[in-house]
CSV table of C-alpha atoms in Angstrom, one decimal:
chain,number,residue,atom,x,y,z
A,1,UNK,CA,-13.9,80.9,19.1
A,2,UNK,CA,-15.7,83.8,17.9
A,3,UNK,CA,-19.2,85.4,18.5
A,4,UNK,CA,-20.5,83.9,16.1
A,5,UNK,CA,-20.5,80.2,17.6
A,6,UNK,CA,-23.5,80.1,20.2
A,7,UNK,CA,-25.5,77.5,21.0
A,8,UNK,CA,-28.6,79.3,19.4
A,9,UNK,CA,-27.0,79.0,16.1
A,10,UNK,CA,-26.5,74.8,16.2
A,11,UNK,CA,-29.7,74.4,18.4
A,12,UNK,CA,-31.5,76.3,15.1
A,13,UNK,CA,-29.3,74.2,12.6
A,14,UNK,CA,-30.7,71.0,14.4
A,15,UNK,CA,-34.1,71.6,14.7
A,16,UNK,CA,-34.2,72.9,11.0
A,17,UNK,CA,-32.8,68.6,10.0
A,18,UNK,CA,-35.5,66.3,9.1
A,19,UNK,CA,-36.1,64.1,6.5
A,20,UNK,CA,-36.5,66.3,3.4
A,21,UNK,CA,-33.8,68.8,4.6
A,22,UNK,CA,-30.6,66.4,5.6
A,23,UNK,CA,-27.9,68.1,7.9
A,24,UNK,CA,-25.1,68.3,5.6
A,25,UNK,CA,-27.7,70.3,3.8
A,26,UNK,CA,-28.8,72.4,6.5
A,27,UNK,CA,-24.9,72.8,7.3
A,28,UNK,CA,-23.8,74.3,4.1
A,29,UNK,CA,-27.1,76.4,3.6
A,30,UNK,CA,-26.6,78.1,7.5
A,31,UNK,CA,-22.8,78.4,7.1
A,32,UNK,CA,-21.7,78.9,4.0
A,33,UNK,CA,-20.6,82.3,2.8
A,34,UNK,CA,-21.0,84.2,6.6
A,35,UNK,CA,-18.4,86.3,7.2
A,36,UNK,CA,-18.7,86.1,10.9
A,37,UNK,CA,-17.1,82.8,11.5
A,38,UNK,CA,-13.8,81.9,11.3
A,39,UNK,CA,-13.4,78.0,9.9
A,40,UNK,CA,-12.8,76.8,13.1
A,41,UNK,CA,-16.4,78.1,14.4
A,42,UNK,CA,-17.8,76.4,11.1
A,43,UNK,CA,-16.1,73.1,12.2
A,44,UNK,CA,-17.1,73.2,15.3
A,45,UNK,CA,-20.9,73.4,14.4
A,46,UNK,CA,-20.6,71.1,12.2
A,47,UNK,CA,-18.8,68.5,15.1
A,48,UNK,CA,-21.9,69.5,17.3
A,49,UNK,CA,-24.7,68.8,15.0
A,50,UNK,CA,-22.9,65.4,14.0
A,51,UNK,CA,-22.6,64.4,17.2
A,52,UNK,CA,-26.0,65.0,18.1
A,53,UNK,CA,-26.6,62.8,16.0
A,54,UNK,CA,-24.4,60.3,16.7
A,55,UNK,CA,-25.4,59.9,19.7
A,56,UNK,CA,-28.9,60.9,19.9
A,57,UNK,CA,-29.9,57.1,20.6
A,58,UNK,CA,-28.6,57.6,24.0
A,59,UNK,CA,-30.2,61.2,24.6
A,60,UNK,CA,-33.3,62.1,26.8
A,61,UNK,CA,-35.8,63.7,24.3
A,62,UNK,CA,-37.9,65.4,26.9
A,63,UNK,CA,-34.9,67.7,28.1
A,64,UNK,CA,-34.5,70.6,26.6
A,65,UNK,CA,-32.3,70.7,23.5
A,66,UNK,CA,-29.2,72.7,24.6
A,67,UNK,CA,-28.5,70.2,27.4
A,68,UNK,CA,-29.1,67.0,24.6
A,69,UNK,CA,-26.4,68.6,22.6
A,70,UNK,CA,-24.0,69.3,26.1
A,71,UNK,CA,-24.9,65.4,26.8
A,72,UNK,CA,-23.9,64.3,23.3
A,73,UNK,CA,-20.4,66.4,23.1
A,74,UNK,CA,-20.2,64.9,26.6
A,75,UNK,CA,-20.4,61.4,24.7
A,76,UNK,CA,-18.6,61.6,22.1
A,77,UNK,CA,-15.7,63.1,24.0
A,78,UNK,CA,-15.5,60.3,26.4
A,79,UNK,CA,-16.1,57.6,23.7
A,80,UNK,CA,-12.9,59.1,21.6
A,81,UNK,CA,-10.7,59.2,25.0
A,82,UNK,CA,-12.2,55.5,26.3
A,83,UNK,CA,-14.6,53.4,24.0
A,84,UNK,CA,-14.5,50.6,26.3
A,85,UNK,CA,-16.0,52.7,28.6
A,86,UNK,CA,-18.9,52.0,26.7
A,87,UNK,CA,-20.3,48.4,26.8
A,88,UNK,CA,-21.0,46.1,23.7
A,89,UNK,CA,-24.8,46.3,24.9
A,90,UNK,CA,-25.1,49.6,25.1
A,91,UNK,CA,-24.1,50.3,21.7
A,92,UNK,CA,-25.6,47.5,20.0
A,93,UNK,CA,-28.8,49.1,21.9
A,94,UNK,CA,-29.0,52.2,20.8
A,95,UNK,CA,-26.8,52.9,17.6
A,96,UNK,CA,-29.0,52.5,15.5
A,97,UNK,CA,-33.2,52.7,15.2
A,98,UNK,CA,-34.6,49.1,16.2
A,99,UNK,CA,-36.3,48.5,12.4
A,100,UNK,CA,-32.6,48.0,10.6
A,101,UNK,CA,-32.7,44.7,13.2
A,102,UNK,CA,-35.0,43.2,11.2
A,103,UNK,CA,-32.1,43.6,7.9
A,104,UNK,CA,-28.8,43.3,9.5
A,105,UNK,CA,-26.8,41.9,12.3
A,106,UNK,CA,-25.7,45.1,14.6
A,107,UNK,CA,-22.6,43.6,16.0
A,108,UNK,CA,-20.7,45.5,19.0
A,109,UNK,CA,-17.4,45.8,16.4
A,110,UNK,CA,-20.4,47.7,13.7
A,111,UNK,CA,-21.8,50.2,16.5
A,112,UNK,CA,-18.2,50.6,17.6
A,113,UNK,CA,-16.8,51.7,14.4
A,114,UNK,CA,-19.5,54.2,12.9
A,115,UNK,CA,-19.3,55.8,16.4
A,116,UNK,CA,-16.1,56.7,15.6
A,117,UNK,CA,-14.9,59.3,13.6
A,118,UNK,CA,-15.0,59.2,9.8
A,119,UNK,CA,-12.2,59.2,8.4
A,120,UNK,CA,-11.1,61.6,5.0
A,121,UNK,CA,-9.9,59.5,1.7
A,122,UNK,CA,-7.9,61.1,-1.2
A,123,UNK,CA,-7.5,59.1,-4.2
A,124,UNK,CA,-4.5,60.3,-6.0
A,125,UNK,CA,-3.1,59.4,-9.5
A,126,UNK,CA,-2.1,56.3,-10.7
A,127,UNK,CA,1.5,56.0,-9.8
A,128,UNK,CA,1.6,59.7,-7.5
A,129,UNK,CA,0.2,58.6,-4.1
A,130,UNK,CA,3.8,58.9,-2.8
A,131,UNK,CA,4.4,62.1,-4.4
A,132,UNK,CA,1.5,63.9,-3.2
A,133,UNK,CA,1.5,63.0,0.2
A,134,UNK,CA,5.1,64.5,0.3
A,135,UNK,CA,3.2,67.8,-0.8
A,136,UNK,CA,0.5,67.6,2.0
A,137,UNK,CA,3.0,66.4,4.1
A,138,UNK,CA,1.4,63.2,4.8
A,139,UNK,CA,3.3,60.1,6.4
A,140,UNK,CA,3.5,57.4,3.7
A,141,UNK,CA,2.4,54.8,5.7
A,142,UNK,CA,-1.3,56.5,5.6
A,143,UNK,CA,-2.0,55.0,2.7
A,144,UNK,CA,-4.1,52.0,2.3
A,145,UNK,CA,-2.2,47.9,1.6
A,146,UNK,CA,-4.8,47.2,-1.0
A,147,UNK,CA,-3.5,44.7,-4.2
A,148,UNK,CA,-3.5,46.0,-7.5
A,149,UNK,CA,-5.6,44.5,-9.6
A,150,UNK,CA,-4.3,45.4,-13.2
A,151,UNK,CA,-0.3,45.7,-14.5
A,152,UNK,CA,0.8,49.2,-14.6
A,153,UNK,CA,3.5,50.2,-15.7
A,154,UNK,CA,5.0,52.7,-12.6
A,155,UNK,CA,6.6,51.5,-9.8
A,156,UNK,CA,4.8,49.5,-7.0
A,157,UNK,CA,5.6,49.7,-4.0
A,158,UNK,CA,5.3,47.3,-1.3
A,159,UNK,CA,3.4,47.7,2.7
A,160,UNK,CA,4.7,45.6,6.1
A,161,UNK,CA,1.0,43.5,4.6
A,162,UNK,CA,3.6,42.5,2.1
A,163,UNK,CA,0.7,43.7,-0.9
A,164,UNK,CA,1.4,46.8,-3.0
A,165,UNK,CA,0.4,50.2,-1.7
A,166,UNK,CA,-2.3,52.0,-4.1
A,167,UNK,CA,-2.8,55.7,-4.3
A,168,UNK,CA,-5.6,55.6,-1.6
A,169,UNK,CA,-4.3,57.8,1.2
A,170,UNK,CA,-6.5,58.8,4.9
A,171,UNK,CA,-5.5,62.1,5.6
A,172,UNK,CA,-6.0,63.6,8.8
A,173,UNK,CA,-4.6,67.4,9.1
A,174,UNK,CA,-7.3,70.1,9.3
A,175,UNK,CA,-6.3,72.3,6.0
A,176,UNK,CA,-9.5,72.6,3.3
A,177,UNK,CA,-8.2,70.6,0.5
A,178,UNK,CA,-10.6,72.2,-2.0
A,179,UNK,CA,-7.7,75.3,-1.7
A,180,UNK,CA,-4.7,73.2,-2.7
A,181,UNK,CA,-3.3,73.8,-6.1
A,182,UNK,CA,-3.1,70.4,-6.0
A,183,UNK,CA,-6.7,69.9,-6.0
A,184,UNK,CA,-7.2,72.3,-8.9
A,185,UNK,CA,-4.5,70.5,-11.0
A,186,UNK,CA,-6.7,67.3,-10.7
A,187,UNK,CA,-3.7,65.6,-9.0
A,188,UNK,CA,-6.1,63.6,-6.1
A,189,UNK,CA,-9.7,63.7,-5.7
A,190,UNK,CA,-11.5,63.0,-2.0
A,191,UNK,CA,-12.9,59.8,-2.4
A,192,UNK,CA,-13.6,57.0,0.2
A,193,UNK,CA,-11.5,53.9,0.5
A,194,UNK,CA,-15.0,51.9,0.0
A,195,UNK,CA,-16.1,53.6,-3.2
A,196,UNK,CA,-12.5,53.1,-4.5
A,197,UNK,CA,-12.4,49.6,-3.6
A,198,UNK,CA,-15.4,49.6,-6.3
A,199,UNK,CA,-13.4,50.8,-8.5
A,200,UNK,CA,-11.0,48.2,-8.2
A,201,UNK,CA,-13.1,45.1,-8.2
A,202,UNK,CA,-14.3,46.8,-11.7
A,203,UNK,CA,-10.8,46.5,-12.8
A,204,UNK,CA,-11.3,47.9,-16.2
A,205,UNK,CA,-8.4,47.9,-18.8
A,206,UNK,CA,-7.3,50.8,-20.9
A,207,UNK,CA,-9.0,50.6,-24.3
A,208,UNK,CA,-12.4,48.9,-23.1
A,209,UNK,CA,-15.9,50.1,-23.3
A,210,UNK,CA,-17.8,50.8,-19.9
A,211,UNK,CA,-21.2,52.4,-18.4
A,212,UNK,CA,-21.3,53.5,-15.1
A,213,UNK,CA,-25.1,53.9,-15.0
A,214,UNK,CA,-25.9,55.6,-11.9
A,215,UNK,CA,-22.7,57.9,-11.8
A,216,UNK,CA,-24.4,61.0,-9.8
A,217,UNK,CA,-21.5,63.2,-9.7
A,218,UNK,CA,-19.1,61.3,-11.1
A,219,UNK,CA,-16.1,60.0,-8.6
A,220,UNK,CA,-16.2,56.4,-9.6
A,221,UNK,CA,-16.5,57.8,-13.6
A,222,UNK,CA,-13.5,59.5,-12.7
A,223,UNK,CA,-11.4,56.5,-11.0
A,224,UNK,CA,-12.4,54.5,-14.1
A,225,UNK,CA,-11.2,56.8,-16.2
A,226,UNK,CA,-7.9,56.9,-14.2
A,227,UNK,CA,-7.4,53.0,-14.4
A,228,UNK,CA,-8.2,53.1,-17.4
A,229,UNK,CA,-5.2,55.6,-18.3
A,230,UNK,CA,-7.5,57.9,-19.9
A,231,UNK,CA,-8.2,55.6,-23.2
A,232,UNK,CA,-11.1,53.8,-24.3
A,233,UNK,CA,-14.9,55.4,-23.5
A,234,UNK,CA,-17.0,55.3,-20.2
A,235,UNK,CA,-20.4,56.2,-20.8
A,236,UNK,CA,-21.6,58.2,-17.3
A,237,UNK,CA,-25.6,58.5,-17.2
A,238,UNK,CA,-27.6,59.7,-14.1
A,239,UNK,CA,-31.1,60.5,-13.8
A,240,UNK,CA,-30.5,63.9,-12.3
A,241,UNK,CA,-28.9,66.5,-14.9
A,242,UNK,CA,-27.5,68.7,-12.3
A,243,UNK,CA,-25.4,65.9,-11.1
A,244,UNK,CA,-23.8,65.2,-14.8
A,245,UNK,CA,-23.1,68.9,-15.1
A,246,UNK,CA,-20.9,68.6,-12.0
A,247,UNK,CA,-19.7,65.6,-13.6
A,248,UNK,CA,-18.1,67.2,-16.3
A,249,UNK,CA,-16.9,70.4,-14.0
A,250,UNK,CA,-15.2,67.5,-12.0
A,251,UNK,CA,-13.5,65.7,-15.2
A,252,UNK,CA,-12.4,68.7,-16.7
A,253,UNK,CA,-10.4,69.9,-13.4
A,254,UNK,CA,-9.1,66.1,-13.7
A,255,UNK,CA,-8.4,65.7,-17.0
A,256,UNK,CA,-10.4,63.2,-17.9
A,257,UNK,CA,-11.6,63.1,-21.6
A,258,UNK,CA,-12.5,59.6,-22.3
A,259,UNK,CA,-16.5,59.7,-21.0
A,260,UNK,CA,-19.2,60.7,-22.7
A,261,UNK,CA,-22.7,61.9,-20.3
A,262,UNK,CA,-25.9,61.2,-21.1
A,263,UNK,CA,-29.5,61.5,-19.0
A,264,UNK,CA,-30.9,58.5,-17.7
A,265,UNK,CA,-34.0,57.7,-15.7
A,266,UNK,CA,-33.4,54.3,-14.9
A,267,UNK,CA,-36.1,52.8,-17.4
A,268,UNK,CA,-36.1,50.4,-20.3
A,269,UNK,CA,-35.6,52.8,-22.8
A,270,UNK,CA,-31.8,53.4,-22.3
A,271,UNK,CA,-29.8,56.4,-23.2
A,272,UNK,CA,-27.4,54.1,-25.9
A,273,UNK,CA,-27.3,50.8,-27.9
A,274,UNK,CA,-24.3,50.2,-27.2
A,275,UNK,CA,-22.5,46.9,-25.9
A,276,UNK,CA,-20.2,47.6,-23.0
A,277,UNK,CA,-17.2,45.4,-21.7
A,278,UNK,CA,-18.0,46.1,-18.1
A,279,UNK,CA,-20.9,47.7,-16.7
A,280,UNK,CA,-21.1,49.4,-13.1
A,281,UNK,CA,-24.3,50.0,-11.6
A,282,UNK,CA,-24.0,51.9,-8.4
A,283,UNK,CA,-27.4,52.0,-7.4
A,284,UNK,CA,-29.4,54.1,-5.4
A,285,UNK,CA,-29.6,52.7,-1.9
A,286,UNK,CA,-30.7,53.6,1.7
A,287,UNK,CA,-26.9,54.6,2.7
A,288,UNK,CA,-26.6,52.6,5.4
A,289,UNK,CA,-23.2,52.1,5.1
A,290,UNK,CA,-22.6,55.7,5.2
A,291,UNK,CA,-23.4,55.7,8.9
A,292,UNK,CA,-20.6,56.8,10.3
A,293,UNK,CA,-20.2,60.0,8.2
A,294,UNK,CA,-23.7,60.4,8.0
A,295,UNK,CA,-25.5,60.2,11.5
A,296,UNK,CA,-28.9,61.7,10.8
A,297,UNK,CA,-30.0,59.7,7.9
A,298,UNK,CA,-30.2,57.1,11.0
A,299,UNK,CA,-33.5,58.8,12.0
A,300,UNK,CA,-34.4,59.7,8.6
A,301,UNK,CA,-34.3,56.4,7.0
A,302,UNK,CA,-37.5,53.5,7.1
A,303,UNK,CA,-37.7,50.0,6.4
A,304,UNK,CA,-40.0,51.3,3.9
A,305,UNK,CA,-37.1,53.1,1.9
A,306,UNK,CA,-35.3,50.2,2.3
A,307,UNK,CA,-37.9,47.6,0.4
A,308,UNK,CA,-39.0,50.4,-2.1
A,309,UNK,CA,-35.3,51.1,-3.1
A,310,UNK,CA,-34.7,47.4,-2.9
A,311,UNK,CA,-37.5,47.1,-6.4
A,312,UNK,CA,-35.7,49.8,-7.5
A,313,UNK,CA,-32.4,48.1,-7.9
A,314,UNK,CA,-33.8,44.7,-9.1
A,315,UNK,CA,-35.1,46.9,-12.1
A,316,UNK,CA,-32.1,48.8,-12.7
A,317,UNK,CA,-29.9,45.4,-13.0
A,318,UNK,CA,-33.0,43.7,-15.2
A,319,UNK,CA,-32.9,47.1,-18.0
A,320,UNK,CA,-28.9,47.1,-18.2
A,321,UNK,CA,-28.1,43.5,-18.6
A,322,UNK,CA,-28.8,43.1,-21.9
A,323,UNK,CA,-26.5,45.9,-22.3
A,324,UNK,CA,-23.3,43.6,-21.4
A,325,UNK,CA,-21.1,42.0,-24.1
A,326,UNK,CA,-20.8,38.5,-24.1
A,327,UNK,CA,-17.7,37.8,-22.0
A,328,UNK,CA,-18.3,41.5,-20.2
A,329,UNK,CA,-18.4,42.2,-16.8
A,330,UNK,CA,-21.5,43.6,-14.9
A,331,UNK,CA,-20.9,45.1,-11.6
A,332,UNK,CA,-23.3,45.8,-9.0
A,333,UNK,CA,-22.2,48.0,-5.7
A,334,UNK,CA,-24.5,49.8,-2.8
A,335,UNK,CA,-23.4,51.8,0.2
A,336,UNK,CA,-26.0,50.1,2.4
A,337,UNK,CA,-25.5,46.2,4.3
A,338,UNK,CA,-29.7,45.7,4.4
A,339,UNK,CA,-29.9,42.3,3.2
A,340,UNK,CA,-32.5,43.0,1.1
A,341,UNK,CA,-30.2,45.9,-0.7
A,342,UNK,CA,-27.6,43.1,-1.0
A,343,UNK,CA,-27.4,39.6,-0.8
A,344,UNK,CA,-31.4,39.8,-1.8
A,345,UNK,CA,-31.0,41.5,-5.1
A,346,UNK,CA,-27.7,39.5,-5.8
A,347,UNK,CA,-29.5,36.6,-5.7
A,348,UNK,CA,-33.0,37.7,-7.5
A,349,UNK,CA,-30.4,38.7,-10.3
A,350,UNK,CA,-28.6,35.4,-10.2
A,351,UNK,CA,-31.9,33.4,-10.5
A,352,UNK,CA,-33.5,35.3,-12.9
A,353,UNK,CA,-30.5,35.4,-15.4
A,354,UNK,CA,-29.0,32.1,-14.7
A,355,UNK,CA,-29.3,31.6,-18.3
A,356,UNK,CA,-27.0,34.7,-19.3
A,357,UNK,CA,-25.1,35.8,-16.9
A,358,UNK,CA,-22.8,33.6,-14.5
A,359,UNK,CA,-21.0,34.8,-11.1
A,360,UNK,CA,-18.1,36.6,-11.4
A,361,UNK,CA,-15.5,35.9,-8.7
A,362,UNK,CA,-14.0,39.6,-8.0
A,363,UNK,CA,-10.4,40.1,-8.1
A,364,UNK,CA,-8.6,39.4,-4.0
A,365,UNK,CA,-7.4,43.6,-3.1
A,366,UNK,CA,-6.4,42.8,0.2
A,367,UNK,CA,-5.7,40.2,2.4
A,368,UNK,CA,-8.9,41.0,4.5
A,369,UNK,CA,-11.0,39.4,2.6
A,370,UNK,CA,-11.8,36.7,0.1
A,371,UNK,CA,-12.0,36.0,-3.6
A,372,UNK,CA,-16.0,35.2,-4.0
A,373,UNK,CA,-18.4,37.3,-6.6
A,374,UNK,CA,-20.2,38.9,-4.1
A,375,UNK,CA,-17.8,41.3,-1.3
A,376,UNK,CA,-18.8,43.1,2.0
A,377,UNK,CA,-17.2,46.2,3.1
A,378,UNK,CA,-17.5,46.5,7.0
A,379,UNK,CA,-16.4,49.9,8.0
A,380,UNK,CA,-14.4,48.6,10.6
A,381,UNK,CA,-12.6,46.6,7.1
A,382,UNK,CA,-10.9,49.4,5.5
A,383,UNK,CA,-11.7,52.4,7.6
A,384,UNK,CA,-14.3,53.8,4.9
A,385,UNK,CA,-17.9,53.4,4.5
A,386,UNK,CA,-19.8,50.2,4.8
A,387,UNK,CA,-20.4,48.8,0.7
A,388,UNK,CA,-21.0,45.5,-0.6
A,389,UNK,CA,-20.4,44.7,-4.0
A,390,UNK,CA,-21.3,41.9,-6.8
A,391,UNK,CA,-20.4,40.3,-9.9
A,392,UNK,CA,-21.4,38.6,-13.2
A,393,UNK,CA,-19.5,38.1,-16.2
A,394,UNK,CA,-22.2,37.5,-19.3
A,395,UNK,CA,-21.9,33.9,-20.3
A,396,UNK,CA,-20.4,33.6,-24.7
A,397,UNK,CA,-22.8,32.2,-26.7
C-alpha cells in the first residue's frame, strides 16, 4: 500500500458523508481519477469507509474518529473470521437505527446477513451464462438455481436444486469488470440477483408491449429487453433525464433496440396513451433493502422518508393503472421491506381497485419461496439485496 492511503484521507472521506452527500458519492468524487493510488489503496478506502458504517452502531462516538474506524476494521474482521462470535442480541441491537422497529421485524438471520459482505451479480445473456463465466474464469456452480419462467429455446441446464440454472452468476475475483471486452460487447451487465429476480416475476414474452415507469438508469429496461429477445417495445420513462441518457449509453453498449425513452415526473399527465401488456413500476423507495451494500443510508434514512415515499408510491400505482390492457400485468417492486413501502401500498392498491385489477399470483423461480402475488426477498434468500415485489393482472371486461 502506497502513500497515498493514510488515515487522514478516509477520516476526511467520512466526515465529508451525510445525508445530501452519500458515501458512494463522496467515494467516487475523492478517488476517482488520482493518480497517486494504486486500485488496491482505492479499495481499501472504500472497505474502510463501508465498514465504518457497518458497524458504526457498535462504535463510541465520543472517541476520536481514527480509533472508531480502527474499532470498526477491528469488527468487521472478526465478524468475517467468527460471526457467532457475535450474539443474536447484539446485532439485532445495534444494526440498525431504533425507528425502522417500528416497520419491520429485525431478526438475528436479517442483522446477520447485511453485516456480511455484499456480494457482486452479473447478469449475462440469455443462453451465455456458461460461456462467460468460462471467460472470467468463474466456477459454474456460482450461478444462481433460479426457474425459468418462460420457454427459450437454448439449452437449460439443470443445478443439484434440481431447477434450471439462469444466467445470474456471483462473482467474486477482484479484476474491474468495467475493463473486460466482455463488458463493452454488452455480453453481461452487473446486476443484483434481487433486481433480476424482478425481472423474472415480470416474465414478459417477446413481441409484447411494456412500461417500465421508473427505469432510472435502465438495468431492469435492459433484462426486459433481453427476455424479451430484443422484439416487441418497452417504453423506459424516469423523472430524471440524466438517468435516460445513461439509459440509452447502456442499451446501445448492449444492443438493445426495442425501448423507446421518454421523461416522466410521476404525475397524471403520462408521457404516452398507450396500452401496455405488462407494466413495471419500480418505485422510488427508502432502500432499505440495500443495506448491506449500502451502510450509511442506515443513518441517513427517517421514518419520515419512509411514510412520505410511501404516498409517493400509492400515487405512482393510482396514475399508471389505467395504463394496463385488459388481461395485462401490472408489476410493483421496491428495494425496501418497511411495511408501509410494501405490504401497505399492496393492499391500498388492492382495495382501491378491486373493481379492475385482481391479484396476480407471480410465477414460482426457486424453490425458496412460494407462488402468492405478493414476494419478499430477504437478503439472506438469494444473496442479493432485500426487494419485495407484487402483482395484478387487469381483470377483461
Amino acid at each position: 500500500m502506497n502513500g497515498a492511503f493514510s488515515p487522514g484521507l478516509t477520516e476526511h472521506i467520512i466526515a465529508a458523508c451525510d445525508r445530501e452527500n452519500p458515501a458512494d458519492k463522496v467515494l467516487r468524487e475523492h478517488l476517482k481519477g488520482r493518480r497517486d493510488l494504486l486500485p488496491s489503496d482505492a479499495r481499501a478506502i472504500s472497505q474502510t469507509v463501508f465498514d465504518y458504517f457497518r458497524w458504526r452502531g457498535w462504535l463510541d462516538s465520543t472517541m476520536p474518529l481514527n480509533r472508531q474506524i480502527r474499532k470498526a476494521r477491528e469488527l468487521a474482521a472478526s465478524f468475517a473470521a467468527d460471526p457467532k462470535s457475535f450474539s443474536d442480541a447484539s446485532l439485532v441491537e445495534r444494526v440498525a437505527p431504533d425507528w425502522l422497529r417500528e416497520e419491520m421485524e429485525i431478526t438475528p438471520t436479517w442483522a446477520r446477513a447485511i453485516q456480511g459482505e455484499p456480494k457482486l451479480w452479473l447478469r449475462a445473456k440469455p443462453g451465455q451464462g456458461g460461456m462467460l463465466c468460462e471467460k472470467l474464469d468463474i466456477a459454474a456452480e456460482r450461478r444462481t438455481p433460479i426457474r425459468r419462467v418462460s420457454d427459450y429455446r437454448h439449452q437449460r441446464a439443470e443445478s443439484e436444486f434440481g431447477a434450471p440454472v439462469v444466467d445470474a452468476i456471483c462473482y467474486e475475483g477482484e479484476e474491474d469488470l468495467f475493463r473486460r471486452p466482455e463488458f463493452h460487447a454488452g455480453e453481461f451487465e452487473i446486476q443484483d440477483i434481487a433486481s433480476q429476480a424482478v425481472g423474472w416475476l415480470c416474465a414478459p414474452r417477446p413481441g409484447e408491449t411494456w412500461w417500465d415507469a421508473c427505469a432510472g438508469e435502465g438495468g431492469k429496461t435492459l433484462h426486459l429487453s433481453a427476455l424479451m429477445e430484443n422484439r416487441g417495445l418497452i417504453w423506459a420513462s424516469d423523472r430524471a433525464e440524466w438517468r435516460l441518457k445513461n439509459l440509452k449509453r447502456r442499451a446501445a453498449r448492449a444492443q438493445v433496440f426495442n425501448f423507446r425513452a421518454a421523461p416522466w415526473d410521476g404525475g397524471s399527465k403520462l408521457p404516452t396513451k398507450t396500452k401496455f401488456d405488462g407494466l413495471l413500476v419500480d418505485a422510488p423507495c427508502s432502500g432499505v433493502g440495500t443495506w448491506q451494500r449500502n451502510p450509511h443510508a442506515r443513518w441517513t434514512t427517517t421514518l419520515p422518508d419512509v411514510k412520505e415515499l410511501a404516498a409517493v408510491q400509492k400515487r405512482l400505482l393510482a396514475n399508471v393503472a389505467g395504463s394496463v390492457k385488459p388481461g395485462g400485468k401490472l408489476i410493483y417492486a421496491v428495494c425496501t421491506l418497511t411495511r408501509a413501502e410494501t405490504t401497505e401500498v399492496a393492499a391500498d392498491f388492492s382495495a382501491k381497485f378491486a373493481a379492475e385489477f385482481a391479484p396476480l399470483i407471480l410465477p414460482e423461480i426457486c424453490r425458496a419461496f412460494t407462488s402468492a402475488a405478493t414476494l419478499t426477498i430477504w437478503p439472506q434468500d438469494l444473496g442479493g439485496n432485500g426487494m419485495f415485489i407484487a402483482g395484478w393482472r387487469r381483470k377483461k371486461v
